[in-house]
Coordinates of C-alpha atoms in Angstrom, one line a residue:
M24 CA 78.1 61.9 -32.0
N25 CA 77.2 62.7 -35.3
K26 CA 77.4 66.5 -35.6
S27 CA 73.5 66.1 -37.7
V28 CA 72.7 63.5 -34.1
T29 CA 74.0 66.6 -32.0
S30 CA 72.4 69.0 -33.8
S31 CA 69.2 67.5 -33.6
V32 CA 69.1 66.8 -29.3
V33 CA 70.2 70.9 -29.0
L34 CA 67.2 71.5 -30.7
K35 CA 65.1 69.2 -28.5
C36 CA 66.5 71.0 -25.1
E37 CA 65.9 73.9 -26.7
C38 CA 62.7 73.9 -28.8
Q39 CA 59.3 74.6 -26.6
A40 CA 57.1 75.1 -29.4
T41 CA 53.8 72.4 -29.3
P42 CA 51.8 71.8 -32.3
G43 CA 48.9 74.7 -32.8
S44 CA 51.4 77.6 -31.7
T45 CA 52.1 80.5 -33.9
G46 CA 55.6 79.3 -34.1
F47 CA 57.0 76.0 -36.8
I48 CA 57.6 73.0 -35.1
C49 CA 60.6 71.9 -32.8
H50 CA 62.6 69.3 -35.3
E51 CA 62.0 71.8 -38.7
K52 CA 64.6 74.3 -37.3
D53 CA 66.9 71.1 -38.3
P54 CA 68.1 71.0 -42.7
A55 CA 68.6 67.4 -41.7
F56 CA 64.8 66.9 -41.3
W57 CA 64.2 68.6 -44.7
H58 CA 66.6 66.6 -46.1
S59 CA 65.3 63.5 -44.8
W60 CA 61.8 64.4 -46.0
A61 CA 62.9 65.1 -49.7
Q62 CA 64.6 61.8 -49.8
R63 CA 62.0 60.0 -48.7
T64 CA 60.0 61.6 -51.0
L65 CA 62.1 60.9 -54.2
R66 CA 62.5 57.6 -53.5
T67 CA 58.5 57.1 -53.8
A68 CA 58.8 58.9 -56.9
L69 CA 61.4 56.5 -58.7
S70 CA 59.3 53.6 -57.6
L71 CA 56.7 55.3 -60.1
Q72 CA 58.5 54.3 -62.9
D73 CA 57.0 50.7 -62.2
L74 CA 53.8 51.8 -63.9
N75 CA 50.5 50.1 -62.9
K76 CA 49.1 49.6 -66.2
N77 CA 46.7 46.4 -64.8
I78 CA 43.0 46.6 -66.3
A79 CA 40.8 48.4 -63.0
K80 CA 38.5 46.2 -62.0
N81 CA 36.8 49.1 -60.0
L82 CA 36.6 52.6 -61.0
I83 CA 35.8 55.6 -58.3
L84 CA 35.1 58.8 -58.8
F85 CA 35.6 61.8 -56.3
L86 CA 34.0 65.0 -57.0
G87 CA 34.2 68.0 -54.7
D88 CA 32.0 70.1 -56.0
G89 CA 33.4 73.4 -56.1
M90 CA 37.0 71.9 -54.7
G91 CA 39.5 74.7 -55.9
V92 CA 42.9 74.3 -55.5
S93 CA 42.4 77.0 -52.5
T94 CA 39.9 74.9 -50.9
V95 CA 41.9 71.9 -51.0
T96 CA 44.8 73.4 -49.1
A97 CA 42.6 75.3 -46.5
A98 CA 41.3 71.9 -45.9
R99 CA 44.1 70.4 -45.4
I100 CA 45.3 73.1 -42.6
L101 CA 41.6 72.4 -40.9
K102 CA 42.4 68.7 -40.9
G103 CA 45.6 68.8 -39.7
Q104 CA 44.0 71.8 -36.6
L105 CA 41.4 69.5 -35.9
N106 CA 44.1 66.9 -35.0
R107 CA 45.8 69.5 -32.8
Q108 CA 48.6 70.2 -35.2
S109 CA 49.7 73.3 -36.9
G110 CA 47.9 71.9 -40.0
E111 CA 50.4 73.2 -43.3
E112 CA 52.6 70.3 -43.1
T113 CA 49.2 67.6 -42.7
E114 CA 48.6 64.7 -45.8
L115 CA 45.2 64.8 -47.1
E116 CA 44.3 61.4 -48.2
M117 CA 43.8 62.7 -52.0
D118 CA 47.8 64.3 -51.2
K119 CA 48.8 60.7 -50.8
F120 CA 47.6 60.0 -54.3
P121 CA 50.8 59.4 -56.8
Y122 CA 49.6 61.3 -59.9
V123 CA 48.3 64.9 -60.3
A124 CA 47.1 66.7 -63.3
L125 CA 45.3 69.4 -64.2
A126 CA 42.3 70.0 -65.7
K127 CA 40.5 72.8 -67.9
T128 CA 36.6 73.6 -66.2
Y129 CA 34.8 76.0 -69.0
N130 CA 31.8 75.0 -70.7
T131 CA 31.5 75.2 -74.7
D132 CA 29.5 78.6 -73.8
S133 CA 31.4 79.9 -71.1
Q134 CA 34.5 80.9 -69.7
V135 CA 33.6 80.5 -65.7
A136 CA 31.5 77.0 -65.4
D137 CA 28.6 75.7 -63.7
S138 CA 28.1 72.8 -62.4
A139 CA 25.7 70.9 -65.4
G140 CA 28.6 71.4 -68.1
T141 CA 31.0 70.3 -66.0
A142 CA 29.7 67.1 -64.7
T143 CA 28.6 66.4 -68.3
A144 CA 32.5 66.9 -69.4
F145 CA 33.9 64.6 -66.3
L146 CA 31.3 62.2 -66.7
C147 CA 29.8 61.9 -70.5
G148 CA 33.6 62.6 -72.3
V149 CA 32.4 65.9 -73.8
K150 CA 32.1 69.6 -73.2
A151 CA 28.6 70.9 -73.1
N152 CA 27.0 74.6 -72.8
W153 CA 26.4 76.0 -69.2
G154 CA 23.2 74.8 -67.3
T155 CA 23.0 71.4 -69.6
V156 CA 23.5 67.8 -68.5
G157 CA 24.3 64.7 -70.6
V158 CA 23.3 66.6 -74.0
N159 CA 26.0 67.8 -76.4
A160 CA 27.0 71.6 -77.0
A161 CA 23.9 71.8 -79.6
A162 CA 21.1 71.1 -77.4
V163 CA 20.3 74.9 -76.2
R164 CA 19.4 75.4 -72.5
N165 CA 15.8 75.5 -71.6
Q166 CA 14.7 74.6 -75.4
C167 CA 13.1 71.0 -75.3
N168 CA 12.9 70.3 -78.6
T169 CA 16.8 70.1 -78.8
T170 CA 17.1 67.1 -76.6
T171 CA 16.5 64.2 -78.8
G172 CA 19.6 63.6 -80.6
N173 CA 22.2 65.6 -78.9
E174 CA 22.0 62.9 -75.9
V175 CA 25.2 61.7 -74.6
T176 CA 25.9 58.9 -71.9
S177 CA 27.8 58.7 -68.7
I178 CA 30.7 56.1 -68.1
L179 CA 28.4 54.9 -65.2
K180 CA 26.4 53.9 -68.1
W181 CA 29.6 52.5 -69.9
A182 CA 30.3 50.2 -67.1
K183 CA 26.9 49.0 -66.6
D184 CA 26.6 48.1 -70.1
A185 CA 29.5 46.1 -69.4
G186 CA 28.3 43.9 -66.6
K187 CA 29.9 46.1 -63.2
S188 CA 27.6 47.2 -60.3
V189 CA 27.1 51.0 -60.7
G190 CA 26.4 53.3 -58.0
I191 CA 26.1 57.2 -56.9
V192 CA 26.7 59.1 -53.4
T193 CA 26.0 62.7 -52.7
T194 CA 25.9 65.2 -50.3
T195 CA 23.1 66.9 -52.9
R196 CA 19.7 66.1 -54.0
L197 CA 20.3 63.3 -56.3
N198 CA 18.9 64.8 -59.2
H199 CA 21.3 67.7 -58.5
A200 CA 23.4 68.8 -61.2
T201 CA 26.3 66.7 -60.8
P202 CA 24.7 63.2 -60.2
S203 CA 21.8 64.0 -63.0
A204 CA 24.9 64.1 -65.7
A205 CA 25.2 60.3 -65.0
Y206 CA 21.5 59.4 -65.9
A207 CA 20.1 62.2 -67.8
H208 CA 19.8 64.4 -70.6
S209 CA 17.9 67.7 -69.9
V210 CA 18.5 70.7 -71.4
S211 CA 17.7 72.5 -68.1
R212 CA 19.5 71.3 -64.5
D213 CA 16.5 73.1 -63.0
W214 CA 13.8 70.6 -63.9
F215 CA 14.1 69.0 -60.6
S216 CA 10.6 67.5 -61.1
D217 CA 7.3 68.3 -63.3
A218 CA 6.9 70.8 -61.2
D219 CA 10.1 72.9 -62.5
M220 CA 9.5 72.3 -65.7
P221 CA 7.5 74.7 -68.7
R222 CA 4.2 73.3 -69.1
E223 CA 5.3 73.4 -73.5
A224 CA 8.6 71.1 -72.7
L225 CA 5.7 68.8 -70.6
Q226 CA 4.1 68.3 -73.8
A227 CA 6.9 68.3 -75.9
G228 CA 7.6 65.0 -74.2
C229 CA 10.9 66.2 -71.9
K230 CA 11.2 63.9 -68.7
D231 CA 12.0 65.7 -65.2
I232 CA 15.6 64.5 -63.8
A233 CA 13.5 62.9 -60.4
R234 CA 11.8 60.7 -63.6
Q235 CA 15.0 59.8 -65.8
L236 CA 16.7 58.6 -62.4
F237 CA 14.6 55.6 -62.3
E238 CA 13.7 55.5 -65.9
N239 CA 16.8 55.8 -67.9
I240 CA 19.1 53.8 -66.6
P241 CA 16.5 51.4 -64.1
D242 CA 19.1 49.2 -62.5
I243 CA 21.2 51.5 -60.9
N244 CA 22.5 49.4 -57.8
V245 CA 23.1 52.3 -55.5
I246 CA 21.8 55.6 -54.8
M247 CA 21.9 57.6 -51.8
G248 CA 21.6 61.2 -51.0
G249 CA 18.4 63.7 -51.0
G250 CA 15.8 64.8 -52.7
R251 CA 12.4 63.0 -51.3
R252 CA 10.7 65.8 -52.5
Y253 CA 10.7 65.4 -55.8
M254 CA 10.6 61.8 -55.8
L255 CA 6.7 62.2 -54.3
P256 CA 3.3 63.8 -55.2
K257 CA 2.2 67.1 -54.8
N258 CA 1.4 67.9 -51.0
T259 CA 2.6 64.1 -49.7
S260 CA 4.0 64.7 -46.3
D261 CA 7.3 64.0 -46.1
V262 CA 8.5 61.0 -43.5
E263 CA 11.2 63.2 -41.6
Y264 CA 9.1 66.2 -41.4
P265 CA 5.4 65.6 -41.4
N266 CA 4.4 69.0 -40.4
E267 CA 6.8 71.0 -42.4
A268 CA 4.8 72.2 -45.8
K269 CA 7.9 73.6 -47.9
H270 CA 9.0 69.8 -47.4
Q271 CA 6.5 68.0 -49.3
G272 CA 6.0 66.0 -52.8
T273 CA 6.1 68.3 -55.2
R274 CA 5.3 66.1 -58.1
L275 CA 2.3 67.1 -60.5
D276 CA 1.9 63.8 -62.3
G277 CA 0.7 62.2 -58.9
R278 CA 3.9 59.4 -59.0
D279 CA 5.3 58.7 -56.4
L280 CA 8.2 57.0 -58.0
L281 CA 9.3 56.1 -54.3
E282 CA 6.9 53.3 -54.0
E283 CA 7.4 52.3 -57.6
W284 CA 10.9 51.6 -57.4
Q285 CA 9.8 49.6 -54.0
M286 CA 7.1 47.0 -56.3
K287 CA 10.1 47.0 -58.9
M288 CA 12.5 45.8 -56.5
R289 CA 10.9 43.6 -53.9
H290 CA 12.1 40.2 -55.7
E291 CA 15.3 41.5 -56.7
R292 CA 17.0 41.8 -53.3
G293 CA 16.2 46.0 -53.0
V294 CA 16.1 48.4 -49.8
Y295 CA 14.9 51.6 -49.8
V296 CA 16.4 53.3 -46.5
W297 CA 15.8 57.1 -45.1
N298 CA 17.4 57.3 -41.8
R299 CA 21.4 56.2 -41.0
R300 CA 20.2 53.6 -38.4
D301 CA 18.2 51.8 -41.0
L302 CA 21.3 52.2 -43.2
L303 CA 23.5 51.2 -40.6
A304 CA 21.6 47.9 -40.2
L305 CA 21.9 46.3 -43.6
N306 CA 23.9 43.5 -43.9
P307 CA 25.3 44.7 -47.4
N308 CA 25.7 40.4 -48.3
N309 CA 22.0 40.4 -48.5
V310 CA 21.5 43.7 -50.5
D311 CA 22.0 43.9 -54.2
Y312 CA 20.1 47.0 -54.9
L313 CA 20.0 50.1 -51.9
L314 CA 17.9 53.2 -52.2
G315 CA 18.9 56.0 -49.7
L316 CA 16.8 59.4 -49.4
F317 CA 18.1 61.3 -46.5
E318 CA 16.4 64.6 -46.6
P319 CA 13.2 65.8 -48.9
S320 CA 16.1 68.2 -50.9
D321 CA 19.6 68.9 -50.0
M322 CA 21.8 67.1 -47.3
T323 CA 22.6 69.0 -44.6
Y324 CA 25.9 70.5 -43.5
D325 CA 28.0 67.9 -41.9
L326 CA 28.6 70.6 -38.5
E327 CA 24.7 70.8 -38.7
R328 CA 24.1 66.8 -39.2
D329 CA 21.7 64.9 -37.2
K330 CA 23.9 61.8 -36.1
E331 CA 20.4 60.0 -35.2
S332 CA 18.9 60.3 -38.7
D333 CA 21.3 61.8 -41.1
P334 CA 24.6 59.1 -42.4
S335 CA 27.7 60.7 -42.8
L336 CA 29.3 61.0 -46.6
T337 CA 31.9 58.5 -44.8
E338 CA 29.5 55.7 -43.8
M339 CA 27.3 56.2 -47.2
V340 CA 30.8 55.7 -49.3
D341 CA 31.5 52.6 -46.8
M342 CA 27.5 50.8 -47.6
A343 CA 28.0 51.7 -51.1
I344 CA 31.4 49.7 -51.6
K345 CA 30.3 47.0 -49.7
V346 CA 26.9 46.6 -51.9
L347 CA 28.5 46.8 -54.9
R348 CA 32.0 45.0 -54.6
K349 CA 29.8 41.5 -54.5
N350 CA 30.0 42.1 -58.6
P351 CA 33.2 39.8 -59.7
R352 CA 33.3 41.9 -62.6
G353 CA 33.8 45.0 -60.5
F354 CA 32.2 48.3 -60.0
Y355 CA 31.9 52.0 -60.7
L356 CA 31.6 54.5 -58.0
L357 CA 30.6 58.6 -58.1
V358 CA 30.7 60.3 -54.9
E359 CA 30.3 63.7 -54.5
G360 CA 30.8 66.0 -51.7
G361 CA 28.0 68.6 -52.9
R362 CA 27.8 70.9 -50.6
I363 CA 31.4 71.9 -50.3
D364 CA 30.0 74.1 -53.1
H365 CA 26.6 75.3 -51.2
G366 CA 29.2 76.4 -48.6
H367 CA 31.0 78.8 -50.2
H368 CA 27.9 80.3 -52.3
E369 CA 27.1 81.3 -48.9
G370 CA 30.4 82.7 -48.1
K371 CA 30.3 80.4 -45.2
A372 CA 33.8 79.3 -45.9
K373 CA 33.7 77.1 -42.5
Q374 CA 31.2 74.8 -43.4
A375 CA 32.6 74.3 -46.9
L376 CA 35.8 73.3 -45.5
H377 CA 34.4 70.5 -43.4
E378 CA 32.7 69.6 -46.1
A379 CA 35.7 68.8 -48.1
V380 CA 37.4 67.0 -44.6
E381 CA 34.7 64.8 -44.2
M382 CA 35.2 64.1 -48.2
D383 CA 38.4 63.3 -47.5
R384 CA 37.5 60.8 -44.7
A385 CA 35.6 59.2 -47.2
I386 CA 38.3 58.7 -49.4
G387 CA 40.3 57.2 -46.7
R388 CA 37.4 54.7 -46.1
A389 CA 37.3 53.9 -49.8
G390 CA 41.3 53.3 -49.8
L391 CA 40.6 50.8 -46.9
L392 CA 38.1 48.9 -48.8
T393 CA 39.4 48.5 -52.2
S394 CA 43.4 47.5 -53.6
E395 CA 45.3 50.0 -55.2
W396 CA 45.9 47.1 -57.9
D397 CA 42.8 46.2 -58.9
T398 CA 41.0 50.2 -58.4
L399 CA 41.3 52.9 -60.3
T400 CA 40.7 56.2 -58.0
V401 CA 40.2 59.8 -59.1
V402 CA 39.2 63.1 -56.8
T403 CA 38.9 66.3 -58.6
A404 CA 36.9 68.9 -58.5
D405 CA 34.0 70.6 -61.3
H406 CA 35.4 74.0 -60.6
S407 CA 36.6 76.6 -58.6
H408 CA 35.2 79.1 -56.4
V409 CA 36.4 82.6 -55.7
F410 CA 37.8 81.9 -52.4
N411 CA 41.2 82.7 -51.1
F412 CA 43.3 82.9 -47.7
G413 CA 46.3 84.9 -46.9
G414 CA 47.2 88.1 -45.3
Y415 CA 50.8 87.0 -44.1
T416 CA 49.2 84.7 -41.6
M417 CA 51.5 83.2 -39.1
R418 CA 52.5 78.9 -39.2
G419 CA 49.4 77.5 -36.7
T420 CA 47.2 80.2 -36.9
S421 CA 43.6 78.8 -37.1
I422 CA 42.3 78.8 -40.9
F423 CA 39.5 81.0 -39.6
G424 CA 41.6 83.4 -38.0
L425 CA 43.0 87.0 -37.9
A426 CA 45.0 88.1 -40.0
P427 CA 48.4 89.1 -38.0
M428 CA 48.1 93.1 -39.1
L429 CA 45.6 95.7 -39.8
S430 CA 44.9 97.2 -43.0
D431 CA 46.8 100.2 -43.8
I432 CA 43.7 101.5 -45.3
D433 CA 41.1 101.6 -43.1
H434 CA 43.3 100.2 -40.0
K435 CA 40.9 97.5 -39.1
P436 CA 41.6 93.6 -38.9
F437 CA 40.5 91.4 -41.6
T438 CA 40.0 87.6 -41.4
S439 CA 42.9 85.3 -43.7
I440 CA 39.6 84.1 -45.4
V441 CA 38.0 86.2 -47.8
Y442 CA 36.2 85.9 -50.7
G443 CA 36.1 88.1 -54.3
N444 CA 32.6 88.4 -53.8
G445 CA 29.4 87.4 -52.4
P446 CA 26.9 88.1 -49.0
G447 CA 29.9 88.8 -46.9
Y448 CA 30.2 92.2 -48.1
K449 CA 29.0 94.4 -45.7
V450 CA 29.4 98.2 -44.7
V451 CA 28.4 99.8 -41.6
N452 CA 28.8 103.7 -40.9
G453 CA 30.0 103.9 -44.6
T454 CA 33.0 101.7 -43.9
R455 CA 33.9 98.0 -44.0
E456 CA 32.7 96.0 -40.9
N457 CA 34.8 95.8 -37.4
V458 CA 35.1 91.9 -37.5
S459 CA 36.6 92.2 -34.4
T460 CA 33.5 92.9 -33.0
I461 CA 31.3 90.0 -34.3
D462 CA 32.1 86.1 -33.7
F463 CA 34.3 85.1 -36.9
Y464 CA 34.4 81.9 -36.1
N465 CA 31.1 81.2 -35.8
D466 CA 29.6 78.2 -38.0
N467 CA 27.4 80.1 -40.1
Y468 CA 29.8 83.4 -40.4
Q469 CA 29.8 84.9 -44.0
A470 CA 33.7 85.9 -44.6
Q471 CA 33.9 89.3 -45.9
A472 CA 33.8 89.6 -49.7
A473 CA 35.0 92.3 -52.4
V474 CA 31.9 92.5 -54.2
P475 CA 28.4 92.6 -52.9
L476 CA 26.6 89.7 -54.1
S477 CA 23.5 87.5 -52.9
L478 CA 25.6 84.2 -53.5
E479 CA 29.2 84.4 -54.3
T480 CA 30.6 82.7 -57.8
H481 CA 32.3 80.3 -58.6
G482 CA 35.8 80.6 -59.9
G483 CA 37.4 80.0 -63.5
E484 CA 41.1 78.5 -62.9
D485 CA 42.0 75.2 -63.8
V486 CA 41.5 72.3 -61.0
A487 CA 43.1 69.5 -59.8
V488 CA 43.0 66.1 -60.5
F489 CA 44.5 63.6 -58.3
A490 CA 44.8 59.7 -59.4
K491 CA 45.7 56.2 -58.0
G492 CA 45.7 52.5 -59.3
P493 CA 45.7 51.2 -62.6
M494 CA 46.4 53.8 -65.3
A495 CA 46.1 56.6 -63.3
H496 CA 50.1 57.5 -64.9
L497 CA 47.7 58.9 -67.8
L498 CA 46.3 61.4 -65.6
H499 CA 49.0 64.0 -65.7
G500 CA 49.8 67.8 -67.2
V501 CA 46.9 70.1 -67.9
H502 CA 44.2 68.3 -69.4
E503 CA 40.4 69.0 -71.1
Q504 CA 38.4 67.9 -68.1
N505 CA 36.6 65.7 -70.4
Y506 CA 39.7 63.5 -71.0
I507 CA 38.9 62.3 -67.6
P508 CA 36.2 59.8 -68.2
H509 CA 38.3 58.5 -71.3
V510 CA 40.6 57.5 -68.9
M511 CA 38.7 56.0 -66.8
A512 CA 37.2 53.7 -69.5
Y513 CA 40.3 53.2 -70.9
A514 CA 41.8 51.6 -67.9
A515 CA 38.5 49.2 -67.2
C516 CA 38.2 48.6 -70.7
I517 CA 34.9 49.5 -71.0
G518 CA 33.7 52.1 -73.5
Q519 CA 35.0 52.9 -76.9
N520 CA 38.7 51.8 -76.0
Q521 CA 39.6 48.6 -76.3
R522 CA 42.0 47.6 -78.3
H523 CA 44.8 47.4 -75.8
C524 CA 42.0 45.2 -73.4
L525 CA 43.5 41.6 -75.4
Y526 CA 47.1 42.0 -75.2
A527 CA 46.5 43.2 -71.0
R528 CA 44.9 40.2 -71.3
S529 CA 47.5 38.2 -72.4
E530 CA 49.9 39.8 -70.5
A531 CA 48.3 38.5 -67.3
P532 CA 50.4 35.9 -65.2
E533 CA 47.3 33.2 -64.7
L534 CA 46.6 33.4 -68.1
S535 CA 50.1 33.2 -69.4
L536 CA 50.0 30.1 -66.9
T537 CA 47.5 28.3 -68.4
W538 CA 49.1 28.5 -71.9
S539 CA 52.0 27.2 -71.2
S540 CA 50.8 24.3 -69.0
L541 CA 48.9 23.1 -71.8
F542 CA 52.1 23.6 -73.8
T543 CA 53.8 21.0 -71.4
L544 CA 50.8 18.9 -71.0
L545 CA 50.4 18.3 -75.1
T546 CA 54.6 17.7 -75.0
V547 CA 54.5 15.7 -72.8
G548 CA 51.4 14.0 -74.6
H549 CA 53.3 13.5 -77.9
L550 CA 56.8 12.3 -76.3
L551 CA 54.6 9.1 -74.4
C552 CA 52.7 8.5 -77.7

């Protein structure tokens, strides 16, 4: 019997480790396991020499807001542990993408970025100032008179102008920083409705972001997320929470943007939905325009989601693609897992990581509904957070669990997950809180932080960019964040880089066959004459 086979048999008999235990998996004791895995990976890497240089019919950008590399790693472990595995060896859907790069996230005026300036970079292709969306760095935050002349357009508009269907799906309010950069031009990311704007800005003609959603690019095919209250007149009761004043409309101009949209789309196969039941009841073949607003503000965390009224991110992505893909020219879709960021800001790592796992499910669903042959899919983050995990935890330890040792300074236990700053900083009787006295597995437990802040901050390190599909190999190495939409536009032959497109089309098999057939017919015709 082969020595490696004998070794494997003996190991299977002797090893009693099970998934989820603190020991390593049984077959991992055998060097042949690791050699075999490495060889499979090598064969896959070698196959990537045959580059996919097709023209991308479809473009999908998945943006995990605040999903730094440490969050990706922790989410991978959580995904595995939710499936009763040890976790570390698990693959996220994004892990399977063949090309990975790093993006530098700084804003033009800030070393550690915010979500507005970064969104302008990865959607509009230019770096911008902190807190501004859809304007270049010449625009000054909060100064309305610096808006005009400094507007920049997004890849969503480039795709729309090229005849593609376009969509935005987010778990935040639709006028939040990331989605707003796809359609708005605002020197303040906080101008959600006119009620949030200073009088002088309104008098100078600046528009709130909710209004721009419906006016700047009026034919966005799919719009789904939260944010109803910013679309409705002040004091208008919310359809889902009619007795809660905090959810009432905020608009001071008296406009009902939802009613206006429905009136405009009444003859265009446009549908407005505000709950999961109505969304899932739709036949996408009968819908050309879809507006879904499922909460007055941001959507609820996935762990707290009311499964009767609120769709998951995966369900929204599923419907969005089914509506958009009917266009023979293809589509562009922006998908934001926006509440990863919120979970981290609140120091609630469990909420953040479950949001990341849900976004990974949505990535998987998108992969099933599209083809890598003609769809370029990119997964990235706008910035990171001061979130990490460590403490020499054993293999298979719950990602939310304790490190296997006490601090040698204060002699107290600590969780593996910690934040550099944030609301988890707590001192009890003059010393660090003893985490063993509280439920650190609670969904809303705020992990301990080194520096006390009401909200945890972003991190400044580079973020990962995962890519698959046509021209995905152009995302490699370390890049400025604003490079991303230029690659996507190049792949789809939209925007400014189109010189290569005619040549690419001339190489297409169907076009070559057409010219070949024509030549044959002409030759035969000449001989017959």
